[in-house]
Structures are given as structure tokens and as C-alpha cells.
CSV table of C-alpha atoms in Angstrom, one decimal:
chain,number,residue,atom,x,y,z
H,182,MET,CA,-9.4,12.1,18.8
H,183,SER,CA,-7.7,13.5,15.7
H,184,PHE,CA,-4.5,15.5,15.3
H,185,ALA,CA,-6.4,18.7,14.6
H,186,THR,CA,-8.6,18.7,17.7
H,187,PRO,CA,-8.2,20.7,20.9
H,188,LEU,CA,-8.2,17.4,22.9
H,189,PHE,CA,-5.1,16.2,21.0
H,190,LEU,CA,-3.3,19.5,20.5
H,191,TRP,CA,-3.6,21.0,24.0
H,192,PHE,CA,-3.8,17.8,26.3
H,193,PHE,CA,-2.8,14.5,24.7
H,194,LEU,CA,0.2,15.6,22.7
H,195,PRO,CA,1.8,17.8,25.5
H,196,LEU,CA,1.4,15.0,28.0
H,197,VAL,CA,2.9,12.4,25.8
H,198,LEU,CA,5.9,14.6,24.9
H,199,ALA,CA,6.4,15.4,28.5
H,200,ALA,CA,6.3,11.7,29.4
H,201,VAL,CA,8.8,10.8,26.7
H,202,LEU,CA,11.2,13.7,27.9
H,203,VAL,CA,11.2,12.9,31.5
H,204,ALA,CA,10.9,9.1,31.4
H,205,PRO,CA,14.1,7.0,31.3
H,206,ARG,CA,15.4,6.3,27.8
H,207,THR,CA,14.4,2.6,28.0
H,208,TRP,CA,10.8,3.5,28.7
H,209,ARG,CA,10.3,5.3,25.4
H,210,ASN,CA,8.6,2.4,23.6
H,211,GLY,CA,6.4,1.7,26.6
H,212,VAL,CA,5.2,5.3,26.7
H,213,VAL,CA,4.5,5.4,22.9
H,214,ALA,CA,2.8,2.0,23.0
H,215,VAL,CA,0.4,2.9,25.9
H,216,ALA,CA,-0.3,6.3,24.4
H,217,SER,CA,-1.0,4.8,21.0
H,218,LEU,CA,-3.5,2.3,22.3
H,219,PHE,CA,-5.3,5.0,24.3
H,220,PHE,CA,-5.4,7.2,21.2
H,221,TYR,CA,-6.8,4.4,19.1
H,222,PHE,CA,-9.4,3.3,21.8
H,223,THR,CA,-10.8,6.9,22.0
H,224,GLY,CA,-11.9,6.5,18.3
H,225,ALA,CA,-12.3,2.8,17.7
H,226,GLY,CA,-13.9,1.7,21.0
H,227,GLY,CA,-14.6,-2.0,21.0
H,228,THR,CA,-12.9,-2.7,17.8
H,229,THR,CA,-9.6,-2.0,19.6
H,230,PHE,CA,-9.8,-5.7,20.5
H,231,LEU,CA,-9.6,-6.6,16.9
H,232,LEU,CA,-6.3,-4.8,16.6
H,233,LEU,CA,-5.0,-6.3,19.9
H,234,GLY,CA,-5.9,-9.8,18.6
H,235,ALA,CA,-4.2,-9.3,15.3
H,236,MET,CA,-1.1,-8.0,17.0
H,237,VAL,CA,-0.9,-11.1,19.3
H,238,VAL,CA,-1.2,-13.4,16.3
H,239,ASN,CA,1.4,-11.7,14.2
H,240,TYR,CA,3.8,-11.2,17.0
H,241,LEU,CA,3.7,-15.0,17.7
H,242,ALA,CA,3.9,-15.7,14.0
H,243,GLY,CA,7.0,-13.6,13.6
H,244,ARG,CA,8.8,-15.7,16.3
H,245,ARG,CA,8.1,-18.8,14.1
H,246,LEU,CA,9.2,-17.2,10.8
H,247,GLU,CA,12.9,-16.4,11.4
H,248,PRO,CA,15.3,-18.3,9.3
H,249,GLY,CA,16.3,-21.4,11.2
H,250,ALA,CA,13.1,-21.5,13.3
H,251,PRO,CA,11.6,-25.0,13.7
H,252,GLY,CA,8.5,-26.1,11.7
H,253,ASP,CA,7.2,-25.2,8.3
H,254,ARG,CA,8.0,-21.5,8.1
H,255,LYS,CA,6.2,-21.1,4.7
H,256,LEU,CA,3.0,-22.6,6.1
H,257,VAL,CA,3.2,-20.2,9.0
H,258,LEU,CA,3.7,-17.3,6.6
H,259,VAL,CA,0.8,-18.2,4.4
H,260,GLY,CA,-1.4,-18.7,7.5
H,261,ALA,CA,-0.6,-15.3,8.9
H,262,ILE,CA,-1.2,-13.5,5.6
H,263,CYS,CA,-4.5,-15.3,5.0
H,264,LEU,CA,-5.6,-14.4,8.5
H,265,ASN,CA,-4.7,-10.7,8.0
H,266,LEU,CA,-6.4,-10.6,4.7
H,267,GLY,CA,-9.4,-12.5,6.0
H,268,VAL,CA,-9.9,-10.0,8.8
H,269,LEU,CA,-9.7,-7.1,6.3
H,270,LEU,CA,-12.0,-8.8,3.9
H,271,VAL,CA,-14.7,-9.5,6.5
H,272,TRP,CA,-14.7,-6.2,8.2
H,273,LYS,CA,-14.2,-4.0,5.1
H,274,TYR,CA,-15.8,-5.9,2.2
H,275,LEU,CA,-18.4,-8.3,3.6
H,276,GLY,CA,-21.1,-5.7,3.7
H,277,PHE,CA,-20.3,-4.7,0.0
H,278,ALA,CA,-20.3,-8.3,-1.1
H,279,THR,CA,-23.6,-9.1,0.5
H,280,GLU,CA,-25.2,-6.0,-1.0
H,281,GLN,CA,-24.2,-7.2,-4.5
H,282,LEU,CA,-25.4,-10.7,-3.8
H,283,ALA,CA,-28.7,-9.4,-2.5
H,284,ALA,CA,-29.1,-7.1,-5.5
H,285,ILE,CA,-28.6,-10.1,-7.8
H,286,ALA,CA,-30.9,-12.3,-5.9
H,287,SER,CA,-33.7,-9.8,-5.9
H,288,ILE,CA,-33.9,-10.1,-9.6
H,289,ILE,CA,-35.2,-13.6,-9.3
H,290,GLY,CA,-37.3,-12.7,-6.3
H,291,VAL,CA,-35.1,-14.0,-3.5
H,292,ASP,CA,-34.4,-11.9,-0.4
H,293,LEU,CA,-30.9,-12.2,1.0
H,294,PRO,CA,-29.8,-10.5,4.2
H,295,VAL,CA,-27.1,-7.7,4.0
H,296,VAL,CA,-24.4,-7.7,6.6
H,297,HIS,CA,-23.4,-4.3,8.1
H,298,LEU,CA,-20.2,-4.2,10.1
H,299,ALA,CA,-18.7,-1.0,11.6
H,300,LEU,CA,-15.4,-0.3,9.8
H,301,PRO,CA,-12.5,-0.4,12.3
H,302,ILE,CA,-10.4,2.8,12.0
H,303,GLY,CA,-7.2,2.3,10.2
H,304,ILE,CA,-7.7,-1.4,9.5
H,305,SER,CA,-6.3,-1.1,6.0
H,306,PHE,CA,-3.1,0.5,7.3
H,307,TYR,CA,-2.4,-1.9,10.3
H,308,THR,CA,-3.2,-4.9,8.2
H,309,PHE,CA,-0.5,-3.9,5.7
H,310,HIS,CA,1.9,-3.2,8.6
H,311,HIS,CA,1.3,-6.8,9.9
H,312,ILE,CA,1.9,-8.3,6.4
H,313,SER,CA,5.0,-6.3,6.0
H,314,TYR,CA,6.3,-7.5,9.3
H,315,VAL,CA,5.7,-11.3,8.7
H,316,VAL,CA,7.1,-11.1,5.1
H,317,ASP,CA,10.2,-9.2,6.1
H,318,VAL,CA,10.9,-11.6,8.9
H,319,TYR,CA,10.4,-14.6,6.7
H,320,ARG,CA,12.7,-13.2,4.0
H,321,GLY,CA,15.4,-12.6,6.7
H,322,GLU,CA,15.5,-8.9,5.9
H,323,ARG,CA,15.1,-8.1,9.6
H,324,PRO,CA,14.9,-10.2,12.8
H,325,ALA,CA,11.7,-10.7,14.6
H,326,LEU,CA,11.0,-8.5,17.5
H,327,LYS,CA,11.6,-10.3,20.8
H,328,GLU,CA,10.0,-7.6,23.0
H,329,PRO,CA,6.2,-7.4,22.7
H,330,VAL,CA,6.3,-3.7,23.7
H,331,ALA,CA,8.5,-2.9,20.7
H,332,PHE,CA,6.2,-4.8,18.4
H,333,VAL,CA,3.1,-2.9,19.7
H,334,THR,CA,5.1,0.4,19.2
H,335,TYR,CA,5.7,-0.5,15.6
H,336,ILE,CA,2.1,-1.5,14.7
H,337,ALA,CA,0.1,0.9,16.9
H,338,MET,CA,2.4,3.9,16.9
H,339,PHE,CA,-0.3,6.7,16.9
H,340,PRO,CA,1.3,9.1,14.4
H,341,GLN,CA,0.8,6.5,11.5
H,342,LEU,CA,-1.8,4.1,12.9
H,343,VAL,CA,-4.9,5.6,11.4
H,344,ALA,CA,-3.9,6.9,8.0
H,345,GLY,CA,-0.2,6.1,7.4
H,346,PRO,CA,2.3,6.6,6.0
H,347,ILE,CA,2.5,2.8,5.6
H,348,VAL,CA,5.8,1.9,7.3
H,349,ARG,CA,7.4,-1.3,6.0
H,350,TYR,CA,9.0,-3.2,8.9
H,351,ARG,CA,12.5,-3.0,7.3
H,352,GLU,CA,12.2,0.8,7.4
H,353,ILE,CA,11.8,1.1,11.1
H,354,ALA,CA,13.2,-2.1,12.6
H,355,ASP,CA,16.6,-0.5,13.3
H,356,GLN,CA,14.9,2.4,15.1
H,357,LEU,CA,12.9,0.4,17.6
H,358,PRO,CA,15.9,-0.3,19.9
H,359,GLN,CA,15.7,2.5,22.4
H,360,ARG,CA,18.8,4.5,21.6
H,361,ARG,CA,17.4,8.0,21.8
H,362,LEU,CA,20.0,10.5,23.0
H,363,HIS,CA,18.8,13.9,21.7
H,364,ARG,CA,15.2,14.2,22.7
H,365,TRP,CA,15.0,17.9,22.6
H,366,ASP,CA,16.6,18.1,19.2
H,367,ASP,CA,14.0,15.6,17.9
H,368,ILE,CA,11.2,17.7,19.2
H,369,ALA,CA,12.7,20.9,17.7
H,370,ALA,CA,13.1,19.1,14.3
H,371,GLY,CA,9.7,17.5,14.3
H,372,PHE,CA,7.5,20.3,15.4
H,373,PRO,CA,7.9,22.5,12.3
H,374,ARG,CA,6.8,19.6,10.1
H,375,PHE,CA,3.8,18.9,12.3
H,376,ALA,CA,2.9,22.6,12.2
H,377,LEU,CA,3.1,22.6,8.4
H,378,GLY,CA,0.8,19.7,8.2
H,379,LEU,CA,-1.7,21.3,10.6
H,380,CYS,CA,-1.8,24.4,8.4
H,381,LYS,CA,-2.3,22.4,5.3
H,382,LYS,CA,-5.2,20.5,6.8
H,383,VAL,CA,-7.0,23.2,8.8
H,384,VAL,CA,-6.3,26.4,6.8
H,385,ILE,CA,-6.5,25.0,3.3
H,386,ALA,CA,-8.2,21.5,3.1
H,387,ASP,CA,-11.0,22.2,5.6
H,388,SER,CA,-11.7,25.6,4.1
H,389,LEU,CA,-12.2,24.0,0.6
H,390,ALA,CA,-14.4,21.2,1.9
H,391,PRO,CA,-17.7,23.2,1.9
H,392,LEU,CA,-17.1,24.3,-1.7
H,393,VAL,CA,-16.3,20.8,-2.8
H,394,ASP,CA,-19.2,19.3,-1.0
H,395,ALA,CA,-21.6,21.8,-2.5
H,396,CYS,CA,-20.4,21.1,-6.0
H,397,PHE,CA,-20.6,17.3,-5.8
H,398,ALA,CA,-24.0,17.5,-4.1
H,399,THR,CA,-25.5,19.4,-7.1
H,400,PRO,CA,-28.3,17.5,-8.6
H,401,ASN,CA,-27.5,15.9,-12.0
H,402,ASP,CA,-30.1,18.0,-13.8
H,403,ARG,CA,-28.4,21.2,-12.4
H,404,MET,CA,-24.8,20.2,-13.0
H,405,THR,CA,-22.9,22.5,-15.4
H,406,PHE,CA,-19.5,22.7,-17.0
H,407,ALA,CA,-18.4,25.4,-14.4
H,408,ILE,CA,-19.7,23.5,-11.4
H,409,ALA,CA,-18.1,20.3,-12.5
H,410,TRP,CA,-14.7,21.8,-13.0
H,411,LEU,CA,-14.9,23.8,-9.8
H,412,GLY,CA,-15.8,20.7,-7.8
H,413,ALA,CA,-13.2,18.5,-9.5
H,414,ILE,CA,-10.3,21.0,-9.1
H,415,GLY,CA,-11.4,21.8,-5.6
H,416,TYR,CA,-11.4,18.1,-4.6
H,417,THR,CA,-8.0,17.6,-6.3
H,418,LEU,CA,-6.6,20.3,-4.0
H,419,GLN,CA,-8.6,19.4,-0.9
H,420,LEU,CA,-7.5,15.8,-1.0
H,421,TYR,CA,-3.8,16.7,-1.6
H,422,PHE,CA,-3.6,19.2,1.2
H,423,ASP,CA,-5.7,17.0,3.6
H,424,PHE,CA,-3.7,13.8,3.1
H,425,SER,CA,-0.3,15.4,2.6
H,426,GLY,CA,-1.1,17.5,5.6
H,427,TYR,CA,-1.8,14.4,7.7
H,428,SER,CA,1.4,12.8,6.4
H,429,ASP,CA,3.4,15.9,7.4
H,430,MET,CA,1.8,15.8,10.9
H,431,ALA,CA,2.5,12.1,11.2
H,432,ILE,CA,6.2,12.4,10.1
H,433,GLY,CA,6.6,15.4,12.5
H,434,LEU,CA,5.1,13.6,15.4
H,435,GLY,CA,7.2,10.5,14.7
H,436,ARG,CA,10.3,12.7,14.7
H,437,MET,CA,9.3,14.2,18.0
H,438,LEU,CA,9.0,10.7,19.5
H,439,GLY,CA,12.4,9.7,18.0
H,440,PHE,CA,11.4,7.9,14.9
H,441,ARG,CA,12.0,8.8,11.2
H,442,LEU,CA,8.9,7.8,9.2
H,443,PRO,CA,9.1,7.6,5.4
H,444,GLU,CA,8.0,10.4,3.1
H,445,ASN,CA,4.6,10.0,1.5
H,446,PHE,CA,4.4,12.8,-1.1
H,447,ALA,CA,6.9,14.5,-3.5
H,448,ARG,CA,5.0,17.3,-5.4
H,449,PRO,CA,2.7,14.7,-7.2
H,450,TYR,CA,0.9,17.4,-9.3
H,451,SER,CA,4.1,18.3,-11.0
H,452,SER,CA,4.3,14.9,-12.7
H,453,VAL,CA,4.5,14.7,-16.5
H,454,THR,CA,3.2,11.1,-16.7
H,455,ILE,CA,0.8,8.9,-14.7
H,456,THR,CA,3.8,6.6,-14.0
H,457,GLU,CA,5.6,9.5,-12.4
H,458,PHE,CA,2.5,10.5,-10.5
H,459,TRP,CA,2.5,7.1,-8.7
H,460,ARG,CA,6.1,7.6,-7.8
H,461,ARG,CA,5.1,10.9,-6.0
H,462,TRP,CA,1.6,10.3,-4.7
H,463,HIS,CA,1.0,8.1,-1.5
H,464,MET,CA,4.5,6.8,-2.0
H,465,SER,CA,4.4,4.4,0.9
H,466,LEU,CA,1.4,2.6,-0.6
H,467,SER,CA,3.1,2.4,-4.0
H,468,ARG,CA,6.3,1.0,-2.4
H,469,TRP,CA,4.2,-1.6,-0.4
H,470,PHE,CA,2.4,-2.9,-3.5
H,471,ARG,CA,5.6,-3.0,-5.4
H,472,ASP,CA,7.5,-5.0,-2.8
H,473,TYR,CA,4.7,-7.4,-1.7
H,474,VAL,CA,2.5,-7.8,-4.8
H,475,TYR,CA,4.1,-6.5,-8.1
H,476,ILE,CA,7.6,-8.0,-7.7
H,477,PRO,CA,6.4,-11.4,-6.3
H,478,LEU,CA,4.1,-11.6,-9.3
H,479,GLY,CA,7.1,-11.2,-11.5
H,480,GLY,CA,7.1,-7.4,-12.0
H,481,ASN,CA,8.3,-6.4,-15.5
H,482,ARG,CA,10.7,-9.4,-15.8
H,483,THR,CA,8.2,-11.9,-17.2
H,484,GLY,CA,7.3,-10.5,-20.6
H,485,VAL,CA,5.2,-7.6,-21.8
H,486,LEU,CA,1.8,-9.2,-21.4
H,487,ARG,CA,2.5,-10.5,-17.9
H,488,THR,CA,3.8,-7.0,-17.0
H,489,TYR,CA,0.5,-5.5,-18.1
H,490,ARG,CA,-1.3,-8.2,-16.1
H,491,ASN,CA,0.7,-7.5,-13.0
H,492,LEU,CA,0.0,-3.7,-13.4
H,493,GLY,CA,-3.7,-4.5,-13.7
H,494,ILE,CA,-3.8,-6.7,-10.6
H,495,VAL,CA,-1.9,-4.1,-8.6
H,496,PHE,CA,-4.3,-1.3,-9.5
H,497,VAL,CA,-7.4,-3.3,-9.0
H,498,LEU,CA,-6.2,-4.1,-5.6
H,499,THR,CA,-5.2,-0.4,-5.1
H,500,GLY,CA,-8.7,0.7,-6.0
H,501,PHE,CA,-10.4,-1.8,-3.7
H,502,TRP,CA,-8.0,-1.1,-0.9
H,503,HIS,CA,-9.3,2.4,-0.7
H,504,GLY,CA,-13.0,1.3,-0.3
H,505,ALA,CA,-15.7,-1.2,-1.0
H,506,ASN,CA,-17.4,0.7,-3.8
H,507,TRP,CA,-17.4,0.3,-7.6
H,508,THR,CA,-16.2,3.9,-7.9
H,509,PHE,CA,-12.8,2.9,-6.3
H,510,LEU,CA,-12.5,-0.2,-8.6
H,511,VAL,CA,-13.1,2.0,-11.7
H,512,TRP,CA,-10.6,4.6,-10.3
H,513,GLY,CA,-8.0,1.8,-10.0
H,514,LEU,CA,-8.7,0.4,-13.5
H,515,PHE,CA,-8.5,4.0,-14.9
H,516,HIS,CA,-5.1,4.5,-13.5
H,517,GLY,CA,-3.9,1.0,-14.3
H,518,GLY,CA,-5.1,1.4,-17.9
H,519,LEU,CA,-3.2,4.7,-18.2
H,520,LEU,CA,0.0,3.1,-16.9
H,521,VAL,CA,-0.3,0.2,-19.4
H,522,LEU,CA,-0.8,2.7,-22.3
H,523,GLU,CA,2.2,4.8,-21.2
H,524,ARG,CA,4.3,1.7,-21.1
H,525,ARG,CA,3.0,0.3,-24.3
H,526,PHE,CA,3.8,3.6,-26.3
H,527,GLY,CA,6.9,4.5,-24.4
H,528,TRP,CA,5.4,7.7,-23.0
H,529,ASP,CA,6.9,7.0,-19.5
H,530,SER,CA,10.5,7.4,-20.6
H,531,GLY,CA,12.8,9.1,-23.0
H,532,PRO,CA,13.9,12.8,-23.2
H,533,VAL,CA,11.3,15.5,-24.1
H,534,THR,CA,11.5,19.1,-25.1
H,535,THR,CA,10.4,21.8,-22.6
H,536,ARG,CA,7.2,22.4,-24.6
H,537,ALA,CA,6.4,18.8,-24.7
H,538,ARG,CA,7.1,18.5,-21.0
H,539,ILE,CA,4.7,21.2,-20.2
H,540,ALA,CA,2.0,19.7,-22.5
H,541,ARG,CA,2.4,16.3,-20.8
H,542,ARG,CA,2.2,17.9,-17.3
H,543,VAL,CA,-1.1,19.5,-18.3
H,544,LEU,CA,-2.5,16.3,-19.8
H,545,THR,CA,-1.4,14.3,-16.7
H,546,THR,CA,-3.0,16.7,-14.3
H,547,VAL,CA,-6.3,16.7,-16.3
H,548,LEU,CA,-6.3,12.9,-16.3
H,549,VAL,CA,-5.6,12.8,-12.5
H,550,VAL,CA,-8.5,15.3,-11.9
H,551,ILE,CA,-10.8,13.1,-13.9
H,552,GLY,CA,-9.8,10.1,-11.9
H,553,TRP,CA,-10.5,12.0,-8.6
H,554,VAL,CA,-14.1,12.4,-9.8
H,555,PHE,CA,-14.5,8.6,-9.5
H,556,PHE,CA,-12.8,8.7,-6.1
H,557,ARG,CA,-15.0,11.4,-4.7
H,558,SER,CA,-18.4,10.5,-6.2
H,559,ALA,CA,-21.0,8.5,-4.3
H,560,ASP,CA,-21.7,6.1,-7.2
H,561,LEU,CA,-20.7,5.6,-10.9
H,562,GLY,CA,-23.8,7.4,-12.2
H,563,ASP,CA,-22.8,10.6,-10.5
H,564,ALA,CA,-19.2,10.2,-11.5
H,565,PHE,CA,-20.0,9.8,-15.2
H,566,THR,CA,-22.5,12.7,-15.1
H,567,ILE,CA,-19.8,15.0,-13.7
H,568,ILE,CA,-17.2,13.7,-16.1
H,569,GLY,CA,-19.6,14.2,-19.0
H,570,HIS,CA,-19.8,17.9,-18.0
H,571,LEU,CA,-16.1,18.2,-17.7
H,572,LEU,CA,-15.5,17.0,-21.2
H,573,VAL,CA,-18.3,18.8,-22.9
H,574,PRO,CA,-18.0,22.6,-22.5
H,575,ASP,CA,-21.3,24.3,-21.7
H,576,PHE,CA,-20.8,28.1,-21.4
H,577,GLY,CA,-24.4,28.8,-20.5
H,578,GLY,CA,-24.5,30.7,-17.2
H,579,LEU,CA,-20.7,30.7,-17.0
H,580,GLY,CA,-20.5,34.5,-16.6
H,581,GLU,CA,-22.9,34.4,-13.6
H,582,ALA,CA,-20.9,31.5,-12.1
H,583,VAL,CA,-17.6,33.5,-12.4
H,584,ALA,CA,-19.2,36.6,-10.9
H,585,ALA,CA,-20.5,34.7,-8.0
H,586,ALA,CA,-17.2,32.9,-7.5
H,587,ALA,CA,-15.3,36.2,-7.5
H,588,THR,CA,-17.1,37.2,-4.3
H,589,ASN,CA,-16.5,33.8,-2.5
H,590,GLN,CA,-13.4,33.9,-0.3
H,591,ARG,CA,-13.1,30.1,-0.8
H,592,ILE,CA,-12.3,30.7,-4.5
H,593,VAL,CA,-9.4,33.0,-3.4
H,594,LEU,CA,-8.1,30.1,-1.3
H,595,LEU,CA,-8.6,27.6,-4.1
H,596,VAL,CA,-6.6,29.9,-6.5
H,597,ALA,CA,-3.8,30.2,-3.9
H,598,ALA,CA,-3.7,26.5,-3.3
H,599,LEU,CA,-3.6,25.9,-7.0
H,600,ALA,CA,-0.6,28.3,-7.3
H,601,ILE,CA,1.2,26.4,-4.5
H,602,VAL,CA,1.0,23.0,-6.3
H,603,ILE,CA,1.8,24.3,-9.8
H,604,MET,CA,4.7,26.7,-9.1
H,605,PRO,CA,8.1,25.5,-10.2
H,606,ALA,CA,9.7,25.4,-6.8
H,607,HIS,CA,7.3,24.0,-4.2
H,608,PRO,CA,7.4,26.0,-0.9
H,609,VAL,CA,7.7,22.8,1.1
H,610,THR,CA,11.1,22.1,-0.5
H,611,GLY,CA,12.2,25.7,-0.6
H,612,PRO,CA,14.6,27.6,1.7
H,613,TYR,CA,11.7,29.3,3.6
H,614,LEU,CA,10.3,26.1,5.0
H,615,GLU,CA,13.4,23.8,5.1
H,616,SER,CA,16.7,24.0,7.1
H,617,SER,CA,18.8,26.9,6.0
H,618,ARG,CA,21.8,28.9,7.3
H,619,ASP,CA,20.4,32.1,5.8
H,620,LYS,CA,19.3,34.2,8.7
H,621,ILE,CA,16.6,35.9,6.5
H,622,ALA,CA,15.2,32.5,5.4
H,623,VAL,CA,15.2,31.2,9.0
H,624,ALA,CA,13.4,34.3,10.3
H,625,ALA,CA,10.9,34.1,7.4
H,626,ARG,CA,10.3,30.4,8.1
H,627,VAL,CA,9.7,31.0,11.8
H,628,SER,CA,7.4,34.0,11.2
H,629,LEU,CA,5.4,32.1,8.6
H,630,MET,CA,5.0,29.0,10.7
H,631,THR,CA,4.1,31.0,13.8
H,632,VAL,CA,1.3,32.9,12.0
H,633,GLY,CA,0.1,29.8,10.3
H,634,VAL,CA,0.0,27.7,13.5
H,635,ALA,CA,-1.7,30.6,15.4
H,636,TYR,CA,-4.4,30.9,12.7
H,637,ALA,CA,-4.9,27.1,12.5
H,638,ALA,CA,-5.3,27.0,16.3
H,639,ILE,CA,-8.0,29.6,16.1
H,640,LEU,CA,-9.8,27.6,13.5
H,641,VAL,CA,-9.5,24.5,15.6
H,642,ALA,CA,-10.8,26.2,18.6
H,643,SER,CA,-13.8,27.6,16.7
H,644,GLY,CA,-14.8,24.1,15.8
H,645,THR,CA,-14.3,24.2,12.0
H,646,PHE,CA,-12.4,20.9,12.0
H,647,SER,CA,-13.6,18.1,9.7
H,648,PRO,CA,-12.1,14.5,9.8
H,649,PHE,CA,-9.2,13.6,7.7
H,650,LEU,CA,-10.4,12.2,4.4
H,651,TYR,CA,-8.3,9.1,4.6
H,652,TYR,CA,-9.8,8.1,8.0
H,653,GLN,CA,-12.5,6.4,5.9
H,654,PHE,CA,-10.0,3.9,4.5
């Protein structure tokens, strides 16, 4: 069950909202917890028990980690973190590790078995939530949750369980007490954000998916400069509208339930440096690695070389967090290397002229697009083939490609999506989609969202839905 399916939109969500509205205020967490576990079970099946087991262990660990608790708190913390990471490593990376060992062993004529485990949905996200919980409690930043239902609500809350945003415990701890007084106001505030995300996902991202899939499925011997750039730019837009659309829907759903989830995107493709890009893209993941990996390693306070080392470690982990494939590792190293270069030569700071800012924005966007080729490709061979065509212009057959593209409605959509992300004032932050006292802006916003949601609902009903891209992580 996904946010953009008839089952969720027309049955699950209305029932949950109705229950939250009519149930006593003190039942809110219980309603959300039960609904969330049911939501997860419909997709995860038996691996739901893995989530339940992890929640039991981390809940009990949290009770032993509060300052002043008896016993060795540090030992409990290390044990909880090792257990969380161990579960993630086994279920997400054991298959990849045994594949590599089997490939090496085959060189000397030894056959080793390869382990294949079904990847539990959202394991990367709820593992990071658990680690955030035990660390924040250990540090004394927030008290441990005494009520198991409140803990389940935090970890399993269905808006963010499967693909984020990654909510650090300190960000939501104060919201878990059930002080919800304005339930209708929350629904009225959250629904437009949910509707915006639905339109991003269904109208734009899903419509671009066939075009992107066709480009990346092109055999290497038939790949051209035009196909490579069309696929790379298409995927750059598809991934943004898919993932930011999911985040918008999650934030809107959370608000309708009475929770304020953190923002996850802030016009990332308007960045003028890679450093700025990572302050704007998947911000909840960047903040998590900053607080629980980069700063504990010493951050930028331990000298230049150790700063570079810390950045390298963070982005190796960032790459592998996304998936057990060498393409993700290279993608992480690519971005980590660019960040080191920017810091080394001071490109990430200092005033720049308008012309230089435009040039930097273009260069940053091109580098990000190249990086996404690693992210999307099935293996490194395909990635380097496509990047080779990106970097070496080949205008043979370009005219025919342009003529064919001009008759393709998805190209029109791609151009429109590109215009949205590069225009100076992003519509998401403009008066036509945000709160405004201007009656014309309010009417335009309502009209736009009504048309968009209606069209998205038609697409959902017609069965054009494809899973969110970040479900695989």
C-alpha cells in the first residue's frame, strides 16, 4: 500500500483521519500506532516482526540510557547501536558481501554460496530512527519514552516509516505527548502539502519514468550523446519530483495527524556548490550524518587532513546507505571528493559576482547530473558508458532525435519540469502555493491544487502508478 494508490487514498487515509477526529484526544498515538503497523504489514509481510523486535530492544535500551540510570550506560548504548547496525548489515548487505566473496573465490576454483535475503521495506530509515533515539536519550537531550505506544508512534509513524524524512528523536519528542487541540486546523493545513506531493509524484515523476527507463535501457552500442543527456536530465528531474513529492506527502500527512515533520528539500538544483547542494537535498539524511557521524568523528575541528577524512567516511557511508552496489559507493565517493575539492580551494565560501554565481550553478548542476548516472545505472560499466557519451559530443543523428522528441508529450513535460526547478522563484515557496492573505493568490492556489489533485486521482485510478524510487532503500 503506497500513498499514491486507490487503497490508500480512498480507504485507508479517510478511515485513519476519521478515527483521529472522533477518538478522544488521548487515543491519538494509539490510533496512529495501530494504523502504522497495519500499513507496514501490508507491504512488509513477515518482516514486520523484524521491526517489532527492533522496537522492543530499543525501547528497553532507552529506559536504561537516561542519565542517572543504574548500570553501564555506555555499554548499553554501544550494544544497542551494534545491534541496530548488525540487523541493517545482515538484511541489506549480506547478499552483496557473499556475492563479492563468491566472485573472488571462483577465480581460484572455489564455489561459495550466495545468501539472498528479502530487503525489509524502510529498514534503512527505521534503523536510523532507532539509533537517533538511543543516542539522544544517552546524551540527555530528551528523556526516554515511558509509554510503549508513544515509542511505536515515533518509530512506525506511517507517513515517514518507509522513506523518511529521517526524524531525529529530539525533533519530535516534544510532540509525542497528546496535546492536540485543533484537529480540523491540522487537517486543513496538511492536506494542501499532501496534494502538492501527490501531483509531483503522479503527474510529473511517473510520467517521466518510461522515458528515463527507455534511455537507460539503451544498449551500449546504440547509446548516443542525445540519449545519454535525455536520460540523465530526465532521471535528475524524475528523482527530485518523486522523492520530494514523497516528502511533501509525508509532511502533509504528519501535519494532518498533528505532527510537524522536518523539511527534506529546499530547491536543491538552485545550489551554486556541491556543499550547498547537500544542505538542500535530503536534508534530514545530511543532518543525521552530521550529528551522529561527522561531529563525533571530530567534524572540521581536528585539522585539515582529518576533516577531509571525516568527509570521506561520511560519504562512503552515505553511498552504501542507499544500496548494496558499487554504483552507490562510487556515487558517494564522487560527491565526497567534490566536497573536499571545494573546501581545499575555498569554492564553498566567499562572495561571488552574479556572472560567477550563474556559472557555478551551471557547473554544480552538471556535476550533480553526472553523479545521478552512477545512482541510476545497473552497474559501473553502464554508468561509465553513459558518462562517456555525456562528455564527448556526438551530433550524429541529433536532428532525428530532436524531431522525434518534439512529438513526444513526455518531452514537453520534461521541459516544464526543468523550468520549475531552474526558475528564480520556485512555485513551492511562492505566494500561489503558500499561505497568503491575497485573495487572488488564495483563489489561484485552490484552483491549481484542485485541478492537480483531480488529474492525479484520474492517473491513480487508471493504474499508471509506479512505486516511489526511495522504497528500494
